[in-house]
Coordinates of C-alpha atoms in Angstrom, one line a residue:
M1 CA 18.7 0.7 -12.9
I2 CA 14.9 0.3 -12.8
K3 CA 13.4 0.9 -16.3
A4 CA 9.6 0.9 -16.6
E5 CA 8.5 1.0 -20.2
N6 CA 4.9 1.6 -21.3
I7 CA 3.2 0.4 -18.2
F8 CA -0.7 0.0 -18.0
K9 CA -2.3 -1.3 -14.9
V10 CA -6.2 -1.9 -15.7
Y11 CA -8.5 -3.4 -12.6
P12 CA -11.9 -4.8 -13.6
T13 CA -14.8 -3.4 -11.7
R14 CA -18.5 -3.6 -11.8
S15 CA -18.7 -0.4 -13.8
G16 CA -16.1 -1.4 -16.3
D17 CA -12.4 -1.4 -16.5
R18 CA -10.6 1.2 -14.3
V19 CA -7.3 2.3 -15.9
V20 CA -5.1 2.9 -12.9
L21 CA -1.8 3.6 -14.7
N22 CA -2.0 4.8 -18.3
D23 CA 1.3 4.3 -20.2
I24 CA 3.8 5.2 -17.8
S25 CA 7.6 5.1 -18.5
F26 CA 10.5 6.3 -16.4
T27 CA 13.9 5.1 -15.3
L28 CA 15.7 5.2 -11.7
D29 CA 19.3 4.9 -11.5
R30 CA 21.8 4.2 -8.8
G31 CA 21.3 6.6 -6.1
E32 CA 18.3 8.6 -7.5
K33 CA 15.7 9.4 -5.4
L34 CA 12.4 10.0 -7.2
G35 CA 9.4 11.3 -5.2
I36 CA 5.8 10.6 -6.2
L37 CA 3.0 13.0 -5.3
G38 CA -0.8 12.4 -6.3
R39 CA -4.2 12.3 -4.5
N40 CA -5.6 9.4 -2.7
G41 CA -6.4 6.7 -5.2
A42 CA -4.2 8.1 -8.0
G43 CA -2.4 4.8 -8.2
K44 CA 0.9 5.8 -6.4
S45 CA 0.8 2.3 -4.0
T46 CA -0.2 0.5 -7.3
L47 CA 3.1 1.6 -8.9
V48 CA 5.2 0.9 -5.9
R49 CA 3.9 -3.0 -5.9
L50 CA 4.5 -3.1 -9.6
V51 CA 8.1 -1.8 -9.1
S52 CA 8.6 -4.3 -6.3
G53 CA 7.3 -7.3 -8.5
A54 CA 4.4 -7.8 -6.0
E55 CA 2.0 -7.4 -8.8
Q56 CA 2.4 -7.5 -12.4
P57 CA 1.5 -4.7 -15.0
T58 CA -1.4 -5.3 -17.4
S59 CA 0.9 -4.6 -20.1
G60 CA 4.4 -3.0 -20.6
S61 CA 7.8 -4.1 -18.8
I62 CA 9.6 -3.4 -15.9
D63 CA 13.4 -4.2 -16.0
R64 CA 15.5 -4.3 -12.8
T65 CA 19.3 -4.5 -12.9
M66 CA 19.4 -3.7 -9.1
S67 CA 17.9 -5.1 -6.1
V68 CA 14.8 -3.8 -5.0
S69 CA 13.2 -3.8 -1.6
W70 CA 9.6 -4.7 -0.6
P71 CA 7.4 -1.4 -0.1
L72 CA 8.6 -0.3 3.4
A73 CA 5.6 0.7 5.3
F74 CA 3.9 -2.3 4.0
G75 CA 2.8 -4.6 6.8
G76 CA 1.4 -7.2 4.6
A77 CA 4.6 -9.2 4.1
F78 CA 4.1 -11.1 7.4
Q79 CA 3.0 -14.5 8.4
G80 CA 0.1 -13.2 11.0
T81 CA 0.3 -16.5 12.9
L82 CA 3.9 -16.0 13.5
T83 CA 5.7 -14.0 16.4
G84 CA 7.7 -10.9 15.3
L85 CA 10.9 -13.1 16.4
D86 CA 9.8 -16.0 13.9
N87 CA 9.4 -13.4 11.1
V88 CA 12.7 -12.1 11.8
R89 CA 14.1 -15.9 11.8
F90 CA 12.2 -16.5 8.5
I91 CA 13.6 -13.5 6.7
S92 CA 16.9 -14.2 7.9
R93 CA 17.0 -17.8 6.7
I94 CA 15.6 -16.7 3.3
Y95 CA 18.3 -13.9 2.8
K96 CA 21.0 -16.0 4.7
Q97 CA 21.6 -13.8 7.2
D98 CA 23.0 -13.9 10.6
F99 CA 19.7 -14.5 13.1
K100 CA 21.4 -13.6 16.3
N101 CA 22.8 -10.2 14.9
N102 CA 19.5 -9.4 13.2
I103 CA 17.4 -10.1 16.2
D104 CA 19.5 -7.6 18.4
F105 CA 19.0 -5.0 15.6
V106 CA 15.5 -5.6 15.7
E107 CA 14.9 -5.6 19.5
Q108 CA 16.7 -2.2 19.7
F109 CA 15.1 -0.5 16.7
T110 CA 11.7 -1.6 17.2
E111 CA 11.4 -1.2 20.9
L112 CA 8.7 -3.7 20.9
G113 CA 10.0 -5.7 23.9
L114 CA 8.0 -8.7 25.0
Y115 CA 5.5 -8.1 21.8
L116 CA 8.4 -9.8 19.7
K117 CA 7.1 -13.1 21.3
E118 CA 3.4 -12.5 20.4
P119 CA 1.8 -13.6 17.0
V120 CA 2.2 -10.5 14.4
K121 CA -1.8 -10.3 13.9
S122 CA -2.1 -9.1 17.5
Y123 CA 0.1 -5.9 16.5
S124 CA -1.3 -2.7 15.9
Q125 CA -0.8 -1.0 12.6
G126 CA 1.9 0.9 14.1
M127 CA 3.7 -2.0 15.6
R128 CA 3.6 -3.9 12.4
A129 CA 5.0 -0.8 10.5
R130 CA 8.0 -0.9 12.8
L131 CA 8.7 -4.4 12.6
A132 CA 8.5 -4.2 8.8
F133 CA 10.6 -1.3 8.7
A134 CA 13.2 -3.1 11.0
I135 CA 13.3 -6.2 8.9
S136 CA 13.8 -4.2 5.9
M137 CA 16.8 -2.6 7.2
I138 CA 18.3 -6.2 7.8
I139 CA 18.5 -6.8 4.1
E140 CA 20.8 -4.3 2.2
F141 CA 19.0 -3.4 -1.1
D142 CA 20.1 -1.1 -4.1
C143 CA 16.9 0.3 -4.2
Y144 CA 14.3 1.0 -1.4
L145 CA 10.6 1.8 -2.0
I146 CA 9.3 3.8 0.6
D147 CA 5.5 3.9 0.7
E148 CA 4.1 6.5 3.2
I149 CA 6.4 5.6 6.2
S150 CA 6.1 9.2 7.6
A151 CA 2.5 8.2 8.7
V152 CA 3.8 5.8 11.2
G153 CA 5.3 6.2 14.7
D154 CA 6.5 9.1 16.8
A155 CA 9.0 11.6 16.2
R156 CA 11.9 9.6 17.8
F157 CA 11.1 6.5 15.5
H158 CA 11.2 8.6 12.6
E159 CA 14.6 10.0 13.4
K160 CA 15.7 6.4 13.7
C161 CA 14.3 5.6 10.3
E162 CA 15.7 8.7 8.8
A163 CA 19.2 7.9 10.0
E164 CA 18.9 4.2 8.7
L165 CA 17.8 5.3 5.2
F166 CA 19.1 8.7 4.3
Q167 CA 22.5 8.8 6.2
K168 CA 23.7 5.1 6.4
R169 CA 22.1 4.4 2.9
A170 CA 22.5 7.8 1.3
D171 CA 24.1 6.2 -1.7
R172 CA 20.8 3.8 -2.7
A173 CA 18.2 4.4 -5.0
M174 CA 14.8 5.4 -3.5
L175 CA 11.1 5.7 -4.7
I176 CA 9.2 7.7 -2.4
I177 CA 5.6 8.1 -1.9
S178 CA 4.2 10.2 1.0
H179 CA 1.2 12.7 1.7
D180 CA 4.0 14.7 3.5
T181 CA 5.1 17.0 0.7
N182 CA 8.0 18.2 2.9
Y183 CA 9.1 14.6 3.3
V184 CA 9.2 14.3 -0.5
R185 CA 10.9 17.7 -0.9
N186 CA 13.6 16.9 1.6
H187 CA 14.7 13.5 0.3
C188 CA 14.3 13.5 -3.3
S189 CA 16.1 14.9 -6.3
K190 CA 13.5 14.5 -8.9
F191 CA 9.7 14.4 -8.6
A192 CA 6.7 13.1 -10.4
V193 CA 3.0 13.7 -10.0
L194 CA 0.4 11.0 -10.7
H195 CA -2.8 12.1 -11.9
D196 CA -5.7 10.6 -14.1
G197 CA -3.4 7.5 -14.8
H198 CA -0.7 9.9 -16.3
M199 CA 2.5 10.8 -14.6
S200 CA 4.6 14.0 -15.1
F201 CA 8.1 14.6 -14.2
Y202 CA 9.9 17.6 -12.6
Y203 CA 13.3 18.5 -11.3
D204 CA 11.9 21.6 -9.4
F205 CA 10.1 20.5 -6.3
D206 CA 8.0 23.9 -6.5
E207 CA 6.7 23.0 -10.0
A208 CA 5.8 19.5 -9.2
H209 CA 4.0 20.6 -5.9
G210 CA 2.1 23.4 -7.8
H211 CA 0.7 20.6 -10.3
H212 CA -0.2 18.6 -7.6
M213 CA -2.2 21.1 -5.5
H214 CA -3.9 22.2 -8.9
N215 CA -5.0 18.6 -9.2
L216 CA -5.9 18.4 -5.7
H217 CA -8.1 21.7 -5.8
G218 CA -8.4 22.7 -9.4
H219 CA -11.5 20.5 -10.3

């Protein structure tokens, strides 16, 4: 279970403090899939980083009794000077995994070919995302954080991602952020809308979507 209680996240700016998350609390149980809707800059990615542990809340607490992935469309976890293969080797070592099996999987999944022998800093954003996703699938987590994965790659790559995540790992918890509202509708069982630092929860997608669209166009 992931339990977030009274989370505040404040970023200092030149024009004063900006409250990105304002007293947010929620729980995510094993197997639950929570989809979060919100306009650009609403704090969705910030929330994901807090849940992952990559950033700390300004105040409040996040308790995790299950293992949590890093944000999946997050190409920032790489050592840019290392090659794709070296990054796989590095992660395999940290998580005490069989490097050879992992390389075979990553080669097949990413279809990056000779690029796997090139430094990651020379990759396009799409290539980085492919590698990030494949490396994420090497390690088994109880909860996957999915930040805008649908924005990357072609239809065939999406099908491979879908099979890995939603078929092979259908029993896992997931926290999903996407601008593609159909993606959220199709994969989540509960929904939240993040707006002006506050989060509202829904079990009905259409209600959540209506609230989200009102926020986008209602001002």
